[in-house]
Amino acid sequence: MTAPDRPAQPAVPIASARGRWILLTTVLGSSMALLDSTVVNVALPRIGEDLDADLAVLQWTVNSYLLTLAGLILVGGALGDRFGRRRIFVLGVVWFALGSLLCGLAPNAGVLVAARALQGIGGALLTPGSLALIQGSIRSEDRGRAVGLWSGLGGVGAAVGPFLGGWLVDGPGWRWVFLLNVPLAALCVPVALRHVPESRDPQAHGRFDVAGAVLGAAALALITYALIEARSGSPLVIAAAVGGVVLTAVFVWVEHRRADPMVPPEIFASRQFTAVNLVTLCVYAAFSGFFFLVVLQLQVVSGYSALAAGAALLPTTLLMLLLSARSGEFAERIGPRIPLTVGPLLCAAGTLLMLRVGPDASYPADVLPAMVVMGMGMVTLVAPLTATVLASVDPGRAGLASGINNAAARVAGLLAVAALPLLAGMGPEAYRSAEQFDAAFGRAMPWCAGALVLGAAVAWTTVRTPAPGAPHPQCRTQCAMSAPLPEPPREDSAS
């Protein structure tokens, strides 16, 4: 049952004490997920060493989180609209913290993977709620500024994250990457309960699409398992692959028949929306595979410490922080087609530049140019991508459109981390050998570059400019800074 209706809370000015508390709460909550996304990849070699884990376990350490996050993020947003955004946000923070505690105390790889899946459930409840609290509590004329402050403070966290994560891995140990979330949650929850007003969508109605959520998550789980374990060629792997395809077809059938589907098929009647989500699948598959392997390459092959490997990625974060808003404004003037074509091509060039990074790589000569070109491509691409998603649907469905695009980015990352080592011929023990990993890394980067070129081709041939409709100026700020970013630069947030 839903809670009884209460009198509507007055909108809060951002300059008021309560407005500042609301902002602090959303920043603390999103920072929990942000810190994990920034540093988990950096910690993977040390996790594998301490838990005596092979490459498949490292893939599951990333993918078990992405699996539950991608499968449930739309449900999390709907729960907040129905039962109260603050309530679901707080539940997500507590859930995420408990999952983090289990990760930090995990005695073996199996417990760690299971705890990461629990973290993903918390993230699916927490992530949509962060911006929804601002949208539902801050008065309309202040929301653009509030989103900008939220984005800027989150960007500072993204910039600090690689240093903090590397220091934790090299110092107290990788477990503190997860344990750090517990005190953040202990601060966030009482502040939220005391100072953040409850809000919900009074028009939310209908039953939840539990069947759609279960089918979607199960299909993703089976396909991910089949890709990660494909080297064995066992009957179980074949059965998982077939089962994943069958469940995907059943998911599509169920979504077409339900009155209140999790993913309404009619939203894809917008050609622009469909096209941009295809671009999202291509580019975020490349991004996730790239960042997953680069931090391993820097540590396993080039001999970087965890701190140095995390700091090596900093240029992409800084460029996104400094230039994304301007990129969104520029794309609004010229239309999305050119940025969505040029951005992936720049990223493909940055990906191929990483082929120069091998044993004893020089950071200024080898790593930095690749990171800068990759960062400029992301600046060109990410803000226009999300702005076009929101502009391609009716304004009343902007939240749903953002959630679907967010989920698409996560699904792309999930499948890329599962498939890329297989495509590159990376054996289970490859990350323990610098020579083997370097050779496989050299085969993997062209796959990432190819996905980016494919994304550019899709954008050039299918995206129309100017986009039908134009986002509200407030939306432009949000699009520029809260778009779903690849790990590790920062955790995304669905509107």
Coordinates of C-alpha atoms in Angstrom, one line a residue:
M1 CA 0.0 0.0 0.0
T2 CA 1.1 3.5 -0.6
A3 CA 1.4 6.0 2.2
P4 CA -1.6 8.3 2.6
D5 CA -1.4 11.5 0.7
R6 CA 0.1 14.4 2.7
P7 CA -0.2 18.1 2.1
A8 CA 2.3 19.2 -0.6
Q9 CA 5.5 20.5 0.8
P10 CA 6.4 24.1 -0.3
A11 CA 9.3 24.3 -2.8
V12 CA 12.6 25.1 -1.0
P13 CA 15.0 27.9 -2.1
I14 CA 18.5 26.6 -2.7
A15 CA 19.9 29.5 -0.6
S16 CA 17.9 28.5 2.5
A17 CA 19.3 26.3 5.2
R18 CA 17.1 23.4 4.2
G19 CA 18.1 23.9 0.5
R20 CA 21.8 23.5 1.5
W21 CA 21.0 20.4 3.5
I22 CA 19.1 18.9 0.5
L23 CA 22.2 19.6 -1.6
L24 CA 24.5 18.1 0.9
T25 CA 22.4 14.9 1.1
T26 CA 22.3 14.3 -2.6
V27 CA 26.1 14.9 -2.9
L28 CA 26.9 12.5 -0.1
G29 CA 24.6 9.9 -1.5
S30 CA 25.9 10.1 -5.1
S31 CA 29.5 10.3 -3.7
M32 CA 29.2 6.8 -2.3
A33 CA 28.5 5.3 -5.7
L34 CA 31.0 7.7 -7.3
L35 CA 33.9 6.6 -5.1
D36 CA 33.2 2.9 -5.9
S37 CA 33.0 3.6 -9.7
T38 CA 36.3 5.6 -9.6
V39 CA 38.4 3.1 -7.7
V40 CA 37.2 -0.5 -8.0
N41 CA 38.9 -1.0 -11.4
V42 CA 42.1 0.4 -9.9
A43 CA 41.9 -2.1 -7.1
L44 CA 41.3 -5.2 -9.3
P45 CA 44.9 -6.4 -9.6
R46 CA 45.3 -6.3 -5.8
I47 CA 41.9 -8.0 -5.3
G48 CA 43.0 -10.8 -7.6
E49 CA 46.3 -11.2 -5.8
D50 CA 44.8 -11.2 -2.3
L51 CA 41.9 -13.6 -3.1
D52 CA 43.9 -15.7 -5.6
A53 CA 41.3 -15.0 -8.3
D54 CA 41.5 -15.4 -12.0
L55 CA 40.4 -12.9 -14.7
A56 CA 36.8 -14.3 -14.7
V57 CA 36.4 -13.3 -11.0
L58 CA 37.7 -9.8 -11.7
Q59 CA 35.1 -9.5 -14.5
W60 CA 32.4 -10.6 -12.1
T61 CA 33.6 -8.2 -9.5
V62 CA 32.7 -5.4 -12.0
N63 CA 29.7 -7.1 -13.7
S64 CA 27.8 -8.3 -10.7
Y65 CA 27.3 -4.7 -9.6
L66 CA 26.5 -3.5 -13.2
L67 CA 24.0 -6.4 -13.6
T68 CA 21.7 -5.5 -10.7
L69 CA 22.2 -1.8 -11.3
A70 CA 21.2 -2.0 -15.0
G71 CA 18.4 -4.5 -14.3
L72 CA 16.7 -2.5 -11.5
I73 CA 17.5 1.2 -12.0
L74 CA 14.2 1.9 -13.8
V75 CA 12.3 0.1 -11.0
G76 CA 14.3 2.2 -8.4
G77 CA 13.1 5.4 -10.1
A78 CA 9.5 4.2 -10.2
L79 CA 9.6 3.2 -6.5
G80 CA 10.7 6.7 -5.6
D81 CA 7.9 8.3 -7.5
R82 CA 5.3 6.0 -5.9
F83 CA 6.4 5.5 -2.3
G84 CA 8.5 8.6 -1.7
R85 CA 11.8 9.7 -3.1
R86 CA 13.4 10.4 0.2
R87 CA 12.3 7.0 1.5
I88 CA 13.7 5.1 -1.4
F89 CA 16.9 7.2 -1.5
V90 CA 17.5 6.5 2.2
L91 CA 16.8 2.8 1.7
G92 CA 19.3 2.8 -1.2
V93 CA 22.0 4.5 0.9
V94 CA 21.5 1.9 3.7
W95 CA 21.4 -1.0 1.3
F96 CA 24.5 0.3 -0.5
A97 CA 26.4 0.7 2.7
L98 CA 25.5 -2.8 3.9
G99 CA 26.7 -4.2 0.5
S100 CA 29.9 -2.2 0.9
L101 CA 30.5 -3.6 4.3
L102 CA 30.1 -7.1 3.0
C103 CA 32.5 -6.3 0.2
G104 CA 35.1 -5.0 2.6
L105 CA 34.8 -8.1 4.9
A106 CA 34.6 -10.6 2.0
P107 CA 36.7 -13.7 2.9
N108 CA 36.7 -15.0 -0.6
A109 CA 35.9 -14.2 -4.2
G110 CA 32.4 -15.7 -4.1
V111 CA 31.3 -13.5 -1.2
L112 CA 32.8 -10.4 -2.9
V113 CA 30.9 -11.0 -6.1
A114 CA 27.6 -11.6 -4.2
A115 CA 28.2 -8.5 -2.1
R116 CA 28.8 -6.4 -5.3
A117 CA 25.5 -7.6 -6.6
L118 CA 23.8 -6.4 -3.4
Q119 CA 25.6 -3.0 -3.9
G120 CA 24.1 -2.8 -7.3
I121 CA 20.6 -3.2 -5.9
G122 CA 21.4 -0.3 -3.5
G123 CA 22.7 1.7 -6.4
A124 CA 19.5 1.2 -8.4
L125 CA 17.5 2.6 -5.5
L126 CA 20.0 5.4 -4.7
T127 CA 21.1 6.6 -8.2
P128 CA 17.7 7.8 -9.5
G129 CA 16.8 9.4 -6.2
S130 CA 19.7 11.8 -6.0
L131 CA 18.5 14.2 -8.7
A132 CA 14.9 13.3 -8.0
L133 CA 15.2 14.8 -4.6
I134 CA 16.4 18.1 -6.1
Q135 CA 13.7 18.0 -8.7
G136 CA 11.0 17.3 -6.1
S137 CA 12.1 19.6 -3.4
I138 CA 14.0 22.7 -4.8
R139 CA 11.8 25.5 -6.3
S140 CA 11.8 25.5 -10.0
E141 CA 13.8 28.8 -10.5
D142 CA 16.6 27.4 -8.4
R143 CA 16.8 23.9 -9.8
G144 CA 19.3 24.7 -12.6
R145 CA 21.7 26.2 -10.0
A146 CA 21.1 23.3 -7.6
V147 CA 21.9 20.8 -10.4
G148 CA 25.0 22.8 -11.3
L149 CA 26.2 22.8 -7.7
W150 CA 25.5 19.1 -7.4
S151 CA 27.4 18.4 -10.6
G152 CA 30.3 20.6 -9.6
L153 CA 30.7 19.1 -6.2
G154 CA 30.4 15.6 -7.7
G155 CA 33.1 16.6 -10.2
V156 CA 35.4 17.6 -7.4
G157 CA 34.8 14.1 -5.9
A158 CA 35.6 12.5 -9.3
A159 CA 38.8 14.4 -9.4
V160 CA 39.8 13.4 -5.9
G161 CA 38.7 9.8 -6.3
P162 CA 41.7 8.4 -8.3
F163 CA 44.1 9.7 -5.7
L164 CA 42.1 8.6 -2.8
G165 CA 41.4 5.2 -4.3
G166 CA 45.0 4.6 -5.3
W167 CA 46.2 5.7 -1.8
L168 CA 43.7 3.3 -0.2
V169 CA 44.8 0.4 -2.3
D170 CA 48.5 1.0 -1.9
G171 CA 48.1 1.9 1.8
P172 CA 45.4 0.5 4.1
G173 CA 44.4 -2.0 1.4
W174 CA 41.7 -2.5 -1.2
R175 CA 39.0 -3.4 1.4
W176 CA 38.9 0.2 2.5
V177 CA 37.7 1.2 -1.0
F178 CA 34.4 -0.4 0.1
L179 CA 34.5 0.3 3.9
L180 CA 34.8 4.0 3.3
N181 CA 31.1 4.0 2.2
V182 CA 29.9 3.1 5.7
P183 CA 30.8 6.4 7.4
L184 CA 29.5 8.3 4.5
A185 CA 26.1 6.5 4.8
A186 CA 26.2 7.1 8.6
L187 CA 26.4 10.8 7.9
C188 CA 24.0 10.9 4.9
V189 CA 21.0 9.0 6.4
P190 CA 20.3 11.2 9.5
V191 CA 20.8 14.3 7.5
A192 CA 18.3 13.1 4.9
L193 CA 15.7 12.0 7.5
R194 CA 16.0 15.3 9.4
H195 CA 16.3 17.9 6.7
V196 CA 15.0 16.6 3.4
P197 CA 11.3 16.8 2.7
E198 CA 9.5 13.8 1.3
S199 CA 8.1 14.1 -2.2
R200 CA 6.4 11.7 -4.7
D201 CA 4.7 11.8 -8.0
P202 CA 0.9 12.2 -7.4
Q203 CA 0.2 10.8 -10.8
A204 CA 2.1 7.6 -10.3
H205 CA -0.3 4.7 -10.8
G206 CA -0.5 1.2 -12.1
R207 CA 1.3 -2.0 -11.0
F208 CA 5.0 -2.4 -11.0
D209 CA 6.4 -4.4 -13.9
V210 CA 8.0 -7.1 -11.7
A211 CA 8.0 -9.6 -14.5
G212 CA 9.8 -7.3 -16.8
A213 CA 12.5 -6.5 -14.2
V214 CA 13.1 -10.2 -13.4
L215 CA 13.1 -11.3 -17.0
G216 CA 15.5 -8.5 -18.0
A217 CA 17.9 -9.1 -15.2
A218 CA 17.8 -12.9 -15.7
A219 CA 18.5 -12.5 -19.5
L220 CA 21.5 -10.2 -18.8
A221 CA 22.8 -12.6 -16.1
L222 CA 22.7 -15.7 -18.4
I223 CA 24.3 -13.8 -21.4
T224 CA 27.0 -12.4 -19.1
Y225 CA 27.8 -15.8 -17.7
A226 CA 27.9 -17.3 -21.1
L227 CA 30.4 -14.7 -22.4
I228 CA 32.7 -14.8 -19.3
E229 CA 32.8 -18.6 -19.2
A230 CA 32.7 -19.2 -23.0
R231 CA 36.3 -20.5 -23.0
S232 CA 35.2 -23.7 -21.3
G233 CA 32.6 -24.6 -24.0
S234 CA 30.7 -26.6 -21.5
P235 CA 27.0 -27.6 -22.0
L236 CA 26.1 -25.3 -19.1
V237 CA 27.6 -22.3 -21.0
I238 CA 25.7 -23.2 -24.2
A239 CA 22.5 -23.6 -22.2
A240 CA 23.1 -20.2 -20.5
A241 CA 23.6 -18.5 -23.9
V242 CA 20.4 -20.1 -25.4
G243 CA 18.5 -19.3 -22.2
G244 CA 19.6 -15.7 -22.3
V245 CA 18.5 -15.2 -25.9
V246 CA 15.1 -16.9 -25.1
L247 CA 14.5 -14.7 -22.0
T248 CA 15.4 -11.6 -24.0
A249 CA 12.7 -12.5 -26.5
V250 CA 10.2 -13.2 -23.7
F251 CA 11.1 -9.9 -22.1
V252 CA 10.3 -8.0 -25.4
W253 CA 7.0 -10.0 -25.7
V254 CA 6.0 -9.2 -22.1
E255 CA 6.8 -5.5 -22.4
H256 CA 4.6 -5.3 -25.5
R257 CA 1.6 -6.9 -23.7
R258 CA 1.7 -5.2 -20.3
A259 CA -0.4 -2.1 -19.6
D260 CA 2.4 -0.5 -17.5
P261 CA 5.7 -1.9 -18.8
M262 CA 9.0 -1.0 -17.4
V263 CA 10.3 -0.1 -20.9
P264 CA 7.2 1.1 -22.9
P265 CA 7.8 0.0 -26.5
E266 CA 6.1 3.1 -27.9
I267 CA 8.9 5.4 -26.6
F268 CA 11.0 3.9 -29.4
A269 CA 8.6 5.2 -32.0
S270 CA 10.8 8.3 -31.9
R271 CA 13.5 7.6 -34.4
Q272 CA 15.8 10.1 -32.8
F273 CA 15.5 8.4 -29.4
T274 CA 16.1 4.9 -30.9
A275 CA 19.1 6.2 -32.8
V276 CA 20.8 7.9 -29.8
N277 CA 20.3 4.8 -27.7
L278 CA 22.0 2.7 -30.4
V279 CA 24.9 5.2 -30.3
T280 CA 24.9 4.9 -26.5
L281 CA 25.3 1.1 -26.7
C282 CA 28.2 1.4 -29.0
V283 CA 30.2 4.1 -27.2
Y284 CA 29.6 2.9 -23.7
A285 CA 30.6 -0.6 -24.6
A286 CA 33.9 0.8 -25.8
F287 CA 34.3 3.1 -22.8
S288 CA 33.7 0.3 -20.2
G289 CA 36.0 -2.1 -21.9
F290 CA 38.7 0.6 -22.3
F291 CA 38.8 1.7 -18.7
F292 CA 38.5 -1.9 -17.4
L293 CA 41.6 -3.0 -19.3
V294 CA 43.7 0.3 -19.1
V295 CA 44.1 0.2 -15.4
L296 CA 45.2 -3.4 -15.6
Q297 CA 47.6 -2.6 -18.4
L298 CA 49.2 0.3 -16.4
Q299 CA 49.7 -1.9 -13.3
V300 CA 50.4 -5.3 -14.8
V301 CA 52.5 -4.3 -17.8
S302 CA 53.8 -0.8 -17.2
G303 CA 54.5 -1.3 -13.5
Y304 CA 52.4 1.6 -12.2
S305 CA 51.2 1.5 -8.6
A306 CA 47.5 1.6 -7.9
L307 CA 47.8 5.3 -7.0
A308 CA 49.7 6.1 -10.2
A309 CA 47.3 4.1 -12.4
G310 CA 44.3 5.9 -10.9
A311 CA 45.9 9.3 -11.3
A312 CA 46.8 8.5 -14.9
L313 CA 43.1 8.6 -15.7
L314 CA 42.6 12.1 -14.2
P315 CA 42.8 14.1 -17.4
T316 CA 39.6 12.6 -18.7
T317 CA 37.8 13.6 -15.5
L318 CA 39.2 17.1 -15.4
L319 CA 38.3 17.7 -19.0
M320 CA 34.7 16.5 -18.5
L321 CA 34.4 18.7 -15.4
L322 CA 35.7 21.8 -17.0
L323 CA 34.3 21.6 -20.5
S324 CA 31.1 19.5 -20.5
A325 CA 28.7 22.4 -19.9
R326 CA 30.3 24.4 -22.8
S327 CA 30.1 21.4 -25.0
G328 CA 26.4 21.0 -24.3
E329 CA 25.8 24.7 -25.2
F330 CA 27.8 24.4 -28.4
A331 CA 25.9 21.3 -29.5
E332 CA 22.6 23.0 -28.8
R333 CA 23.6 25.7 -31.3
I334 CA 24.9 23.4 -34.1
G335 CA 22.7 20.3 -33.4
P336 CA 23.7 16.8 -32.2
R337 CA 24.7 15.1 -35.4
I338 CA 28.3 16.5 -35.7
P339 CA 29.2 16.1 -32.0
L340 CA 27.8 12.6 -31.9
T341 CA 29.9 11.7 -34.9
V342 CA 33.1 13.6 -34.1
G343 CA 33.2 12.6 -30.4
P344 CA 33.3 8.8 -30.9
L345 CA 36.0 9.3 -33.6
L346 CA 38.2 11.3 -31.2
C347 CA 37.7 8.6 -28.6
A348 CA 38.6 5.9 -31.1
A349 CA 41.9 7.8 -31.8
G350 CA 42.6 8.0 -28.0
T351 CA 41.9 4.3 -27.7
L352 CA 44.4 3.5 -30.5
L353 CA 47.0 5.8 -28.9
M354 CA 46.9 3.5 -25.9
L355 CA 48.6 0.8 -28.0
R356 CA 51.8 2.8 -27.4
V357 CA 51.6 2.0 -23.7
G358 CA 53.7 -1.0 -22.8
P359 CA 56.5 -2.0 -20.4
D360 CA 58.2 1.1 -18.9
A361 CA 55.7 3.4 -20.6
S362 CA 56.4 7.2 -20.2
Y363 CA 53.4 9.0 -18.8
P364 CA 54.0 12.3 -20.6
A365 CA 54.9 10.7 -23.9
D366 CA 52.7 7.6 -24.0
V367 CA 49.8 7.7 -21.5
L368 CA 48.9 11.4 -21.3
P369 CA 48.3 12.0 -25.1
A370 CA 45.9 9.1 -25.1
M371 CA 44.0 10.3 -22.0
V372 CA 43.8 13.9 -23.4
V373 CA 42.4 12.8 -26.8
M374 CA 40.0 10.4 -25.1
G375 CA 38.9 13.1 -22.7
M376 CA 38.3 15.6 -25.5
G377 CA 36.2 13.0 -27.3
M378 CA 34.1 12.4 -24.2
V379 CA 33.6 16.1 -23.8
T380 CA 32.4 16.4 -27.4
L381 CA 30.1 13.4 -27.0
V382 CA 28.6 12.9 -23.6
A383 CA 26.6 16.1 -22.9
P384 CA 25.0 16.3 -26.4
L385 CA 24.2 12.5 -26.2
T386 CA 22.1 13.0 -23.1
A387 CA 20.6 16.3 -24.2
T388 CA 19.5 14.6 -27.5
V389 CA 17.9 11.8 -25.6
L390 CA 15.8 14.2 -23.5
A391 CA 14.9 16.4 -26.5
S392 CA 13.7 13.5 -28.6
V393 CA 10.7 12.6 -26.4
D394 CA 7.8 14.5 -24.9
P395 CA 9.0 16.5 -21.8
G396 CA 6.7 14.6 -19.6
R397 CA 8.7 11.4 -20.4
A398 CA 12.1 12.9 -19.9
G399 CA 12.7 11.0 -16.7
L400 CA 11.8 7.7 -18.3
A401 CA 14.0 8.5 -21.4
S402 CA 16.9 9.4 -19.1
G403 CA 16.5 6.2 -17.2
I404 CA 16.3 4.0 -20.3
N405 CA 19.4 5.7 -21.7
N406 CA 21.2 5.2 -18.3
A407 CA 20.2 1.5 -18.3
A408 CA 21.4 1.1 -21.9
A409 CA 24.8 2.5 -21.0
R410 CA 25.1 0.1 -18.1
V411 CA 24.0 -2.9 -20.2
A412 CA 26.6 -1.9 -22.8
G413 CA 29.3 -1.8 -20.1
L414 CA 28.2 -5.1 -18.6
L415 CA 28.4 -6.9 -21.9
A416 CA 31.7 -5.3 -22.9
V417 CA 33.5 -6.3 -19.8
A418 CA 32.2 -9.8 -20.3
A419 CA 33.0 -10.1 -24.0
L420 CA 36.1 -8.1 -24.6
P421 CA 38.6 -10.5 -22.9
L422 CA 37.1 -13.3 -24.9
L423 CA 37.4 -11.4 -28.2
A424 CA 41.0 -10.5 -27.3
G425 CA 42.0 -14.1 -26.5
M426 CA 42.7 -13.2 -22.8
G427 CA 43.2 -16.3 -20.8
P428 CA 42.1 -16.7 -17.1
E429 CA 45.6 -16.1 -15.8
A430 CA 46.6 -13.4 -18.4
Y431 CA 46.7 -10.6 -15.9
R432 CA 49.4 -12.4 -13.9
S433 CA 51.8 -12.3 -16.8
A434 CA 52.9 -8.9 -18.2
E435 CA 53.8 -10.4 -21.6
Q436 CA 50.5 -12.2 -22.1
F437 CA 48.4 -9.3 -20.9
D438 CA 50.3 -6.8 -23.1
A439 CA 49.7 -9.0 -26.2
A440 CA 46.0 -9.4 -25.3
F441 CA 45.6 -5.6 -24.6
G442 CA 47.0 -4.9 -28.1
R443 CA 44.2 -7.1 -29.6
A444 CA 41.5 -5.5 -27.4
M445 CA 42.0 -1.8 -28.1
P446 CA 41.1 -2.2 -31.8
W447 CA 37.8 -3.8 -30.8
C448 CA 37.1 -0.8 -28.6
A449 CA 38.0 1.6 -31.4
G450 CA 35.8 -0.3 -33.8
A451 CA 32.8 0.0 -31.5
L452 CA 33.4 3.8 -31.3
V453 CA 33.7 4.1 -35.1
L454 CA 30.4 2.1 -35.4
G455 CA 28.8 4.5 -33.0
A456 CA 30.0 7.4 -35.1
A457 CA 28.6 5.8 -38.2
V458 CA 25.2 5.2 -36.6
A459 CA 25.1 8.8 -35.4
W460 CA 26.0 10.2 -38.9
T461 CA 23.4 8.1 -40.7
T462 CA 20.5 8.1 -38.2
V463 CA 20.7 11.2 -35.9
R464 CA 19.0 14.3 -37.3
T465 CA 20.0 17.9 -36.7
P466 CA 18.5 19.9 -35.2
A467 CA 16.9 17.5 -32.8
P468 CA 13.1 17.7 -32.7
G469 CA 12.4 20.0 -29.8
A470 CA 15.0 21.6 -27.5
P471 CA 15.7 20.9 -23.9
H472 CA 14.8 23.5 -21.3
P473 CA 17.8 25.6 -20.2
Q474 CA 17.7 24.0 -16.8
C475 CA 17.8 20.6 -18.5
R476 CA 20.8 21.7 -20.5
T477 CA 22.8 22.2 -17.3
Q478 CA 21.7 18.8 -16.0
C479 CA 22.4 17.1 -19.3
A480 CA 25.9 18.5 -19.5
M481 CA 27.0 17.4 -16.1
S482 CA 24.9 14.4 -15.0
A483 CA 25.0 12.3 -18.1
P484 CA 25.9 8.6 -17.6
L485 CA 29.7 8.5 -17.6
P486 CA 31.9 5.4 -18.1
E487 CA 33.7 4.0 -15.1
P488 CA 35.9 5.4 -13.6
P489 CA 35.4 9.1 -14.3
R490 CA 32.2 9.2 -12.3
E491 CA 28.9 7.5 -11.4
D492 CA 26.0 8.7 -13.5
S493 CA 22.6 9.6 -12.3
A494 CA 19.3 9.2 -13.9
S495 CA 17.0 12.1 -13.9

